[in-house]
Amino acid sequence: MSVAVRSPGTRVEAVVGEIRDRIAARHLVPGVRIPSVRAFADTMGVSKSTVVEAYERLAAEGAVVARPGSGFYVAGKTRPLSLQAMGSQLDRIVDPLWITRQAQQAGADQLKPGAGWLPDSWMPHEAIRRGLRRVALADLAEMTNYDRPLGYEPLRRQIARKVGEKGVGTEPDQIVLVESATQALDLVCRFLLQPGDIVLVDDPCYFNFLALLRAQRVTVVGVPITPEGPDLRALATLLEQHRPRFYLTNAALQNPTGASLAPNVAHRVLKLCEAHDTLIVEDEIFGDLEPDAAPRLAGFDGLERVIQIGSFSKTLSAAARCGWIALRADWVEPLVDLKLALSLGNGHITAALVHALISEGAYRRHLAETRRRLASAMVQASAELRACGLEPWAQPRGGFFLWMRLPDGRNGAEVARRALARGMVLAPGTSFSLSEAWNGYMRFNVAHCIDPRIRPILRETLR
């Protein structure tokens, strides 16, 4: 790395900033010796006197301390974790959590074609009200006590049946309930990973995968994705080079591209990962929105080397947080021990509500209607976006995501910035990728894109 600057003051500030960033990201922790003056001068492409001046500034502000004859060391206590500092130093608009922050903060009048959830008007409000009334009539002890360690057994039976319909044979006692798919992934990461491990993800992938894995202090490596799944040649090379702990992916309706795994690709992925002793974590969160089920890695594997996670946040309610983990039987007890150490359990009332909606058939009816509406919205949104000059990367089997290439090599982050000024939240491609390869792409949610106000604003933004 070389600092392309002219004035000595700017060079000093660059060195100071680099050390601060490393401390914020916990690459340098209290008591650890920072790089020697000579070594860091070579790293930064500056003179030794520039590094000495920078280190003296850091010492004056209390960030480091000098030990005569030994060097400089990080001072003070460990600072709060900064996910922004741990990632690439890009414009704040394209960091992994930008889309979530903007979409959740958006007012009712703001347009959200970049959001990762269905419009509120599409959700089963009356069914949820009926379910809440049914839960309220339950035994009082169930309203106030901790749930069982694995979670609400009637719901675990339903989930085991539900995943079984997609070819994943499992027992209710291999299902662990948690608060959300995000908590499920966090728990699995804590269960499997150590700081410094390597994890493979799709490139592009769901942006929160990147933020969550950074928080685990692991190295994240991207696997290029195709409309039928990961690029098998690239996957084989990366497995050989890195020997990762696990590969995190979506088999169905991948976020953000909408791609689904082809059967021949699924078999090859399993073989490659097995040959390199790499586990697979399969995110199933959008699987219920498929018109016809694509192959599941967990189904082919029988949960031997694959852990499957999911939730009802995207299909039922983001307010009623309820997720699950399906895994091999001998891993259940130690995972539950970890779950109890972190949270003492999960929300029984929410689990009972989800069970009520599934058992009375409301969830099945809601899914059927949602798939029908999404199919119509996919056709309409595709036409509207094409009319604005965007081109689809692939045609999804279902779900609500379209991965679109911007016209004329436009930069997605800049387009998103201009759109936000016009009251519209977009999802730029750089938020989903570890590389620069997807700068010219955006994720669109077809359920939000059918709003007639979006097309003229998007046209004006692109102009």
Short mmCIF file of C-alpha atoms in Angstrom, two decimals:
data_model
loop_
_atom_site.label_atom_id
_atom_site.label_comp_id
_atom_site.label_asym_id
_atom_site.label_seq_id
_atom_site.Cartn_x
_atom_site.Cartn_y
_atom_site.Cartn_z
CA MET A 1 0.00 0.00 0.00
CA SER A 2 1.36 3.41 -0.90
CA VAL A 3 0.06 6.82 0.08
CA ALA A 4 -0.18 9.01 -3.00
CA VAL A 5 0.07 12.43 -1.33
CA ARG A 6 2.32 15.48 -1.64
CA SER A 7 2.36 17.49 1.55
CA PRO A 8 4.17 16.06 4.60
CA GLY A 9 1.18 16.99 6.77
CA THR A 10 -1.14 14.83 4.66
CA ARG A 11 1.30 11.91 4.86
CA VAL A 12 1.43 12.16 8.66
CA GLU A 13 -2.36 12.28 8.86
CA ALA A 14 -2.59 9.22 6.61
CA VAL A 15 -0.30 7.24 8.94
CA VAL A 16 -2.21 8.43 12.02
CA GLY A 17 -5.52 7.50 10.39
CA GLU A 18 -4.31 4.03 9.43
CA ILE A 19 -3.21 3.23 13.00
CA ARG A 20 -6.49 4.60 14.40
CA ASP A 21 -8.46 2.42 11.97
CA ARG A 22 -6.50 -0.68 12.97
CA ILE A 23 -7.19 0.04 16.64
CA ALA A 24 -10.91 0.66 15.96
CA ALA A 25 -11.16 -2.61 14.02
CA ARG A 26 -9.28 -4.42 16.83
CA HIS A 27 -6.49 -5.50 14.55
CA LEU A 28 -4.37 -3.75 17.19
CA VAL A 29 -5.53 -4.17 20.81
CA PRO A 30 -4.29 -2.62 24.08
CA GLY A 31 -0.82 -3.77 25.06
CA VAL A 32 0.13 -4.86 21.53
CA ARG A 33 3.19 -3.34 19.90
CA ILE A 34 2.35 -1.36 16.79
CA PRO A 35 4.55 -1.81 13.68
CA SER A 36 8.11 -0.52 13.92
CA VAL A 37 8.90 2.85 12.39
CA ARG A 38 10.99 1.25 9.64
CA ALA A 39 8.41 -1.45 8.80
CA PHE A 40 5.46 0.94 8.73
CA ALA A 41 7.35 3.46 6.62
CA ASP A 42 7.85 0.72 4.04
CA THR A 43 4.20 -0.35 4.30
CA MET A 44 2.86 3.17 3.84
CA GLY A 45 5.42 4.29 1.28
CA VAL A 46 6.57 7.28 3.37
CA SER A 47 9.73 8.37 5.15
CA LYS A 48 10.69 7.17 8.63
CA SER A 49 10.50 10.75 9.92
CA THR A 50 6.85 10.91 8.78
CA VAL A 51 6.02 7.77 10.76
CA VAL A 52 7.90 9.08 13.82
CA GLU A 53 5.87 12.31 13.74
CA ALA A 54 2.64 10.33 13.34
CA TYR A 55 3.49 8.06 16.28
CA GLU A 56 4.32 11.07 18.42
CA ARG A 57 0.90 12.55 17.61
CA LEU A 58 -0.79 9.28 18.57
CA ALA A 59 1.18 9.24 21.83
CA ALA A 60 0.20 12.84 22.57
CA GLU A 61 -3.50 12.01 22.22
CA GLY A 62 -3.13 8.88 24.37
CA ALA A 63 -3.79 6.31 21.65
CA VAL A 64 -0.34 4.74 22.02
CA VAL A 65 2.46 4.82 24.59
CA ALA A 66 6.21 4.85 23.96
CA ARG A 67 8.42 2.36 25.75
CA PRO A 68 12.08 3.44 25.50
CA GLY A 69 14.17 0.91 23.68
CA SER A 70 11.10 -1.20 22.82
CA GLY A 71 8.81 0.84 20.57
CA PHE A 72 5.21 2.05 20.65
CA TYR A 73 2.28 0.08 22.12
CA VAL A 74 -1.51 0.49 21.98
CA ALA A 75 -2.71 2.25 25.15
CA GLY A 76 -5.88 2.09 27.20
CA LYS A 77 -8.73 -0.40 27.24
CA THR A 78 -10.24 -2.23 24.29
CA ARG A 79 -12.43 0.15 22.33
CA PRO A 80 -15.99 -0.67 21.23
CA LEU A 81 -16.14 -2.73 18.05
CA SER A 82 -16.53 -0.70 14.84
CA LEU A 83 -17.91 -2.76 11.94
CA GLN A 84 -17.36 0.20 9.63
CA ALA A 85 -13.66 0.24 10.51
CA MET A 86 -13.38 -3.51 9.89
CA GLY A 87 -14.64 -3.25 6.33
CA SER A 88 -13.31 -1.51 3.26
CA GLN A 89 -13.01 2.23 3.76
CA LEU A 90 -15.70 3.09 1.23
CA ASP A 91 -18.32 5.80 1.10
CA ARG A 92 -20.72 5.35 4.03
CA ILE A 93 -23.57 4.99 1.52
CA VAL A 94 -22.31 1.58 0.39
CA ASP A 95 -21.41 -0.02 3.71
CA PRO A 96 -23.21 -3.32 4.47
CA LEU A 97 -25.83 -1.81 6.80
CA TRP A 98 -26.70 1.34 4.84
CA ILE A 99 -29.75 -0.16 3.12
CA THR A 100 -31.23 -1.47 6.37
CA ARG A 101 -30.74 1.86 8.15
CA GLN A 102 -32.28 3.92 5.36
CA ALA A 103 -35.22 1.58 4.72
CA GLN A 104 -36.10 1.23 8.42
CA GLN A 105 -35.84 4.98 9.00
CA ALA A 106 -37.89 5.86 5.91
CA GLY A 107 -41.23 7.51 6.51
CA ALA A 108 -44.51 6.19 5.19
CA ASP A 109 -44.31 8.55 2.20
CA GLN A 110 -40.86 7.38 1.11
CA LEU A 111 -40.47 4.83 -1.67
CA LYS A 112 -38.43 1.71 -0.87
CA PRO A 113 -37.73 -0.34 -4.02
CA GLY A 114 -34.42 -1.35 -2.40
CA ALA A 115 -36.02 -2.79 0.76
CA GLY A 116 -35.56 -6.45 1.67
CA TRP A 117 -39.11 -7.14 2.85
CA LEU A 118 -42.67 -7.14 1.54
CA PRO A 119 -44.86 -4.03 1.78
CA ASP A 120 -46.87 -3.81 4.98
CA SER A 121 -50.12 -3.98 3.01
CA TRP A 122 -49.16 -7.48 1.79
CA MET A 123 -48.87 -8.97 5.28
CA PRO A 124 -51.69 -11.07 6.92
CA HIS A 125 -52.85 -8.58 9.53
CA GLU A 126 -56.21 -10.16 10.34
CA ALA A 127 -54.69 -13.64 10.64
CA ILE A 128 -52.06 -12.26 13.04
CA ARG A 129 -54.78 -10.64 15.16
CA ARG A 130 -56.69 -13.93 15.34
CA GLY A 131 -53.49 -15.75 16.24
CA LEU A 132 -52.71 -13.28 19.03
CA ARG A 133 -56.19 -13.75 20.49
CA ARG A 134 -55.70 -17.52 20.42
CA VAL A 135 -52.33 -17.23 22.15
CA ALA A 136 -53.81 -14.90 24.79
CA LEU A 137 -56.26 -17.65 25.81
CA ALA A 138 -53.45 -20.13 26.55
CA ASP A 139 -52.43 -21.28 30.02
CA LEU A 140 -51.06 -18.38 32.07
CA ALA A 141 -47.81 -20.23 32.77
CA GLU A 142 -47.10 -20.29 29.04
CA MET A 143 -47.45 -16.49 28.97
CA THR A 144 -44.80 -15.86 31.62
CA ASN A 145 -42.35 -18.79 31.89
CA TYR A 146 -39.20 -19.59 29.96
CA ASP A 147 -39.70 -21.94 27.05
CA ARG A 148 -38.02 -25.34 26.81
CA PRO A 149 -34.36 -25.28 25.76
CA LEU A 150 -35.04 -26.41 22.17
CA GLY A 151 -38.07 -24.13 21.86
CA TYR A 152 -41.83 -24.65 21.53
CA GLU A 153 -42.27 -28.30 20.56
CA PRO A 154 -45.49 -27.98 18.48
CA LEU A 155 -43.78 -25.41 16.24
CA ARG A 156 -40.65 -27.56 15.93
CA ARG A 157 -42.84 -30.42 14.69
CA GLN A 158 -44.40 -28.11 12.10
CA ILE A 159 -41.00 -26.88 10.90
CA ALA A 160 -39.69 -30.44 10.61
CA ARG A 161 -42.72 -31.25 8.44
CA LYS A 162 -42.28 -28.08 6.40
CA VAL A 163 -38.60 -28.66 5.57
CA GLY A 164 -39.38 -32.33 4.95
CA GLU A 165 -41.68 -31.29 2.09
CA LYS A 166 -38.57 -29.79 0.43
CA GLY A 167 -36.56 -32.98 0.80
CA VAL A 168 -34.82 -32.26 4.11
CA GLY A 169 -35.49 -35.26 6.33
CA THR A 170 -35.20 -34.29 9.99
CA GLU A 171 -36.77 -34.85 13.40
CA PRO A 172 -38.31 -32.17 15.63
CA ASP A 173 -35.46 -32.66 18.11
CA GLN A 174 -33.02 -31.58 15.39
CA ILE A 175 -34.78 -28.20 15.18
CA VAL A 176 -33.63 -25.42 17.54
CA LEU A 177 -35.81 -22.31 17.77
CA VAL A 178 -34.22 -18.86 18.00
CA GLU A 179 -35.38 -15.26 17.64
CA SER A 180 -34.53 -14.77 13.94
CA ALA A 181 -32.43 -16.04 11.05
CA THR A 182 -29.83 -13.43 11.96
CA GLN A 183 -29.59 -14.81 15.49
CA ALA A 184 -29.49 -18.31 14.02
CA LEU A 185 -26.45 -17.40 11.89
CA ASP A 186 -24.77 -15.60 14.78
CA LEU A 187 -25.25 -18.67 16.98
CA VAL A 188 -23.92 -21.02 14.29
CA CYS A 189 -20.89 -18.75 13.79
CA ARG A 190 -20.13 -18.76 17.50
CA PHE A 191 -20.58 -22.53 17.52
CA LEU A 192 -18.27 -23.26 14.57
CA LEU A 193 -15.80 -20.40 14.21
CA GLN A 194 -12.72 -19.03 15.87
CA PRO A 195 -11.20 -15.60 15.14
CA GLY A 196 -9.02 -15.84 12.06
CA ASP A 197 -11.02 -18.64 10.41
CA ILE A 198 -11.99 -18.28 6.76
CA VAL A 199 -15.60 -18.34 5.54
CA LEU A 200 -16.78 -18.43 1.92
CA VAL A 201 -19.86 -16.44 0.85
CA ASP A 202 -21.52 -15.87 -2.49
CA ASP A 203 -20.41 -12.78 -4.38
CA PRO A 204 -22.75 -10.94 -4.33
CA CYS A 205 -24.50 -12.01 -1.12
CA TYR A 206 -26.90 -10.63 1.50
CA PHE A 207 -25.11 -7.59 2.94
CA ASN A 208 -25.78 -8.54 6.57
CA PHE A 209 -23.78 -11.74 6.05
CA LEU A 210 -20.74 -9.52 5.54
CA ALA A 211 -21.42 -7.35 8.60
CA LEU A 212 -22.13 -10.32 10.88
CA LEU A 213 -19.04 -12.25 9.78
CA ARG A 214 -16.84 -9.20 10.33
CA ALA A 215 -18.14 -9.09 13.89
CA GLN A 216 -16.91 -12.67 14.32
CA ARG A 217 -13.33 -11.58 13.43
CA VAL A 218 -13.07 -14.00 10.52
CA THR A 219 -11.75 -13.59 6.99
CA VAL A 220 -14.52 -13.51 4.38
CA VAL A 221 -13.83 -14.67 0.80
CA GLY A 222 -16.32 -14.26 -2.05
CA VAL A 223 -17.32 -17.02 -4.49
CA PRO A 224 -18.57 -15.66 -7.86
CA ILE A 225 -22.18 -16.66 -8.41
CA THR A 226 -23.99 -17.65 -11.61
CA PRO A 227 -27.76 -17.90 -12.29
CA GLU A 228 -27.54 -21.64 -11.37
CA GLY A 229 -25.42 -21.31 -8.24
CA PRO A 230 -21.75 -20.74 -7.42
CA ASP A 231 -19.11 -20.81 -10.16
CA LEU A 232 -17.86 -24.36 -9.60
CA ARG A 233 -14.38 -23.80 -10.97
CA ALA A 234 -13.89 -20.75 -8.74
CA LEU A 235 -15.34 -22.61 -5.76
CA ALA A 236 -12.92 -25.51 -6.25
CA THR A 237 -9.95 -23.12 -6.43
CA LEU A 238 -10.99 -21.17 -3.34
CA LEU A 239 -11.59 -24.35 -1.32
CA GLU A 240 -8.13 -25.58 -2.26
CA GLN A 241 -6.44 -22.26 -1.48
CA HIS A 242 -8.19 -21.34 1.76
CA ARG A 243 -9.57 -24.53 3.38
CA PRO A 244 -12.50 -22.51 4.82
CA ARG A 245 -14.47 -23.55 7.89
CA PHE A 246 -17.79 -23.24 6.06
CA TYR A 247 -19.52 -21.92 2.96
CA LEU A 248 -22.56 -19.70 3.60
CA THR A 249 -25.15 -19.63 0.80
CA ASN A 250 -28.81 -19.52 -0.27
CA ALA A 251 -30.02 -22.51 -2.28
CA ALA A 252 -33.37 -20.92 -3.09
CA LEU A 253 -34.05 -17.38 -4.36
CA GLN A 254 -30.61 -16.08 -3.46
CA ASN A 255 -30.35 -12.62 -1.98
CA PRO A 256 -29.72 -10.32 -3.88
CA THR A 257 -29.83 -12.01 -7.31
CA GLY A 258 -32.93 -14.21 -7.00
CA ALA A 259 -30.95 -17.19 -8.40
CA SER A 260 -31.78 -20.77 -7.38
CA LEU A 261 -29.46 -23.77 -7.23
CA ALA A 262 -29.55 -26.23 -10.14
CA PRO A 263 -29.51 -29.96 -9.19
CA ASN A 264 -26.21 -30.74 -10.92
CA VAL A 265 -24.57 -27.73 -9.27
CA ALA A 266 -25.91 -28.74 -5.85
CA HIS A 267 -24.34 -32.22 -6.12
CA ARG A 268 -20.99 -30.76 -7.20
CA VAL A 269 -20.99 -28.18 -4.38
CA LEU A 270 -21.50 -30.94 -1.82
CA LYS A 271 -18.73 -33.09 -3.30
CA LEU A 272 -16.25 -30.22 -3.42
CA CYS A 273 -16.95 -29.12 0.16
CA GLU A 274 -16.73 -32.68 1.44
CA ALA A 275 -13.37 -33.19 -0.30
CA HIS A 276 -11.97 -30.12 1.46
CA ASP A 277 -13.61 -30.77 4.86
CA THR A 278 -15.73 -27.62 4.55
CA LEU A 279 -19.17 -27.36 6.15
CA ILE A 280 -22.12 -25.60 4.53
CA VAL A 281 -24.59 -23.20 6.17
CA GLU A 282 -27.71 -22.91 4.01
CA ASP A 283 -30.00 -19.90 4.51
CA GLU A 284 -33.58 -20.95 3.73
CA ILE A 285 -35.29 -17.66 4.61
CA PHE A 286 -36.91 -17.11 1.17
CA GLY A 287 -37.63 -20.77 0.42
CA ASP A 288 -41.36 -20.58 1.17
CA LEU A 289 -41.81 -18.06 -1.65
CA GLU A 290 -40.72 -20.50 -4.39
CA PRO A 291 -43.47 -21.68 -6.73
CA ASP A 292 -41.67 -25.04 -7.00
CA ALA A 293 -38.92 -26.09 -4.62
CA ALA A 294 -35.35 -26.03 -5.96
CA PRO A 295 -32.85 -28.61 -4.61
CA ARG A 296 -31.76 -28.09 -1.04
CA LEU A 297 -28.18 -28.84 -0.05
CA ALA A 298 -29.45 -30.00 3.34
CA GLY A 299 -31.78 -32.45 1.58
CA PHE A 300 -29.07 -34.06 -0.52
CA ASP A 301 -26.71 -34.14 2.45
CA GLY A 302 -29.16 -35.29 5.14
CA LEU A 303 -27.87 -32.61 7.55
CA GLU A 304 -24.56 -34.43 7.90
CA ARG A 305 -22.32 -31.57 6.78
CA VAL A 306 -25.01 -28.93 6.13
CA ILE A 307 -26.73 -26.73 8.71
CA GLN A 308 -29.94 -25.07 7.55
CA ILE A 309 -31.32 -21.86 9.05
CA GLY A 310 -34.54 -19.95 8.41
CA SER A 311 -37.21 -17.69 9.85
CA PHE A 312 -40.69 -16.29 9.26
CA SER A 313 -39.65 -12.61 9.23
CA LYS A 314 -39.90 -12.18 5.45
CA THR A 315 -43.08 -14.17 4.94
CA LEU A 316 -45.16 -13.56 8.07
CA SER A 317 -44.04 -10.69 10.30
CA ALA A 318 -40.78 -8.88 11.02
CA ALA A 319 -42.28 -7.81 14.37
CA ALA A 320 -42.91 -11.40 15.51
CA ARG A 321 -39.30 -12.58 15.43
CA CYS A 322 -39.01 -16.34 15.14
CA GLY A 323 -36.20 -18.32 13.52
CA TRP A 324 -34.84 -21.85 13.54
CA ILE A 325 -31.76 -24.00 13.00
CA ALA A 326 -31.83 -27.57 11.63
CA LEU A 327 -28.66 -29.58 12.24
CA ARG A 328 -27.25 -33.05 12.89
CA ALA A 329 -28.42 -34.71 16.09
CA ASP A 330 -25.08 -34.86 17.92
CA TRP A 331 -24.58 -31.11 17.54
CA VAL A 332 -27.96 -30.14 19.02
CA GLU A 333 -27.06 -30.33 22.73
CA PRO A 334 -23.85 -28.25 22.57
CA LEU A 335 -25.59 -25.68 20.35
CA VAL A 336 -28.49 -25.42 22.81
CA ASP A 337 -26.00 -24.94 25.66
CA LEU A 338 -24.53 -22.00 23.75
CA LYS A 339 -27.99 -20.61 23.01
CA LEU A 340 -28.92 -20.71 26.71
CA ALA A 341 -25.64 -19.07 27.71
CA LEU A 342 -26.34 -16.18 25.34
CA SER A 343 -30.09 -15.65 25.74
CA LEU A 344 -31.63 -18.10 28.27
CA GLY A 345 -34.02 -19.18 25.52
CA ASN A 346 -36.31 -17.72 22.89
CA GLY A 347 -39.69 -16.01 22.85
CA HIS A 348 -42.42 -18.54 23.62
CA ILE A 349 -45.28 -16.16 22.80
CA THR A 350 -43.94 -15.47 19.30
CA ALA A 351 -43.36 -19.18 18.67
CA ALA A 352 -46.90 -19.95 19.82
CA LEU A 353 -48.25 -17.26 17.48
CA VAL A 354 -46.41 -18.70 14.47
CA HIS A 355 -47.66 -22.18 15.40
CA ALA A 356 -51.23 -20.90 15.57
CA LEU A 357 -50.98 -19.31 12.10
CA ILE A 358 -49.51 -22.44 10.54
CA SER A 359 -51.86 -24.92 12.25
CA GLU A 360 -55.05 -23.08 11.28
CA GLY A 361 -53.97 -22.81 7.64
CA ALA A 362 -53.59 -19.02 7.59
CA TYR A 363 -49.90 -19.24 6.72
CA ARG A 364 -50.48 -21.62 3.82
CA ARG A 365 -53.22 -19.39 2.36
CA HIS A 366 -51.08 -16.28 2.83
CA LEU A 367 -48.14 -17.89 1.01
CA ALA A 368 -50.31 -18.96 -1.92
CA GLU A 369 -51.69 -15.43 -2.33
CA THR A 370 -48.23 -13.86 -1.88
CA ARG A 371 -46.68 -16.10 -4.58
CA ARG A 372 -49.50 -15.15 -6.96
CA ARG A 373 -49.01 -11.43 -6.33
CA LEU A 374 -45.22 -11.71 -6.63
CA ALA A 375 -45.49 -13.49 -9.99
CA SER A 376 -47.59 -10.62 -11.32
CA ALA A 377 -45.31 -7.98 -9.76
CA MET A 378 -42.23 -9.67 -11.24
CA VAL A 379 -43.60 -9.26 -14.77
CA GLN A 380 -44.70 -5.67 -14.20
CA ALA A 381 -41.51 -4.57 -12.40
CA SER A 382 -39.27 -6.18 -15.03
CA ALA A 383 -41.02 -4.20 -17.75
CA GLU A 384 -40.89 -0.93 -15.77
CA LEU A 385 -37.18 -1.28 -14.98
CA ARG A 386 -36.30 -2.24 -18.56
CA ALA A 387 -38.13 0.89 -19.71
CA CYS A 388 -35.74 2.88 -17.50
CA GLY A 389 -32.74 1.33 -19.25
CA LEU A 390 -31.89 -1.40 -16.73
CA GLU A 391 -31.24 -5.02 -17.71
CA PRO A 392 -31.85 -8.14 -15.54
CA TRP A 393 -28.84 -10.31 -14.65
CA ALA A 394 -31.13 -13.38 -14.56
CA GLN A 395 -34.82 -14.22 -14.47
CA PRO A 396 -35.70 -15.56 -10.98
CA ARG A 397 -38.05 -18.52 -10.44
CA GLY A 398 -40.01 -16.47 -7.92
CA GLY A 399 -39.52 -14.36 -4.81
CA PHE A 400 -39.24 -10.61 -4.80
CA PHE A 401 -35.71 -9.72 -5.91
CA LEU A 402 -34.43 -8.60 -9.31
CA TRP A 403 -30.69 -8.01 -9.79
CA MET A 404 -30.42 -5.33 -12.45
CA ARG A 405 -27.52 -3.82 -14.40
CA LEU A 406 -27.57 -0.02 -14.56
CA PRO A 407 -27.32 1.66 -17.97
CA ASP A 408 -24.14 3.24 -19.36
CA GLY A 409 -21.83 1.92 -16.64
CA ARG A 410 -23.50 4.02 -13.92
CA ASN A 411 -22.18 3.66 -10.36
CA GLY A 412 -24.83 2.24 -8.05
CA ALA A 413 -23.67 4.15 -4.96
CA GLU A 414 -23.94 7.49 -6.75
CA VAL A 415 -27.38 6.61 -8.14
CA ALA A 416 -28.55 5.57 -4.66
CA ARG A 417 -27.32 8.86 -3.20
CA ARG A 418 -29.25 10.89 -5.77
CA ALA A 419 -32.37 8.74 -5.33
CA LEU A 420 -32.31 9.22 -1.55
CA ALA A 421 -32.37 12.97 -2.06
CA ARG A 422 -35.58 12.43 -4.04
CA GLY A 423 -37.21 10.36 -1.27
CA MET A 424 -36.44 6.88 -2.65
CA VAL A 425 -34.31 4.15 -1.03
CA LEU A 426 -32.31 1.98 -3.46
CA ALA A 427 -29.95 -0.94 -2.85
CA PRO A 428 -26.59 -0.40 -4.63
CA GLY A 429 -24.59 -3.43 -5.69
CA THR A 430 -21.48 -2.56 -3.70
CA SER A 431 -23.39 -3.17 -0.46
CA PHE A 432 -23.65 -6.85 -1.41
CA SER A 433 -20.10 -7.52 -2.55
CA LEU A 434 -16.53 -7.78 -1.32
CA SER A 435 -15.28 -6.76 -4.76
CA GLU A 436 -15.83 -3.89 -7.17
CA ALA A 437 -17.35 -6.24 -9.76
CA TRP A 438 -20.97 -5.31 -8.96
CA ASN A 439 -20.71 -1.51 -8.74
CA GLY A 440 -22.97 -1.14 -11.76
CA TYR A 441 -25.83 -3.28 -10.37
CA MET A 442 -28.78 -2.81 -8.02
CA ARG A 443 -31.21 -5.02 -6.18
CA PHE A 444 -34.88 -4.21 -6.70
CA ASN A 445 -37.85 -5.52 -4.72
CA VAL A 446 -40.65 -6.15 -7.22
CA ALA A 447 -43.38 -5.87 -4.60
CA HIS A 448 -42.34 -2.26 -3.98
CA CYS A 449 -41.48 -1.48 -7.61
CA ILE A 450 -45.08 -1.61 -8.85
CA ASP A 451 -45.78 1.75 -7.18
CA PRO A 452 -46.43 4.11 -10.15
CA ARG A 453 -44.36 6.89 -8.52
CA ILE A 454 -41.11 4.92 -8.84
CA ARG A 455 -40.57 4.94 -12.61
CA PRO A 456 -40.48 8.75 -13.11
CA ILE A 457 -38.23 9.26 -10.08
CA LEU A 458 -35.87 6.50 -11.23
CA ARG A 459 -35.73 7.96 -14.74
CA GLU A 460 -34.91 11.39 -13.36
CA THR A 461 -32.28 9.95 -11.01
CA LEU A 462 -30.58 8.07 -13.84
CA ARG A 463 -30.66 11.15 -16.06
#
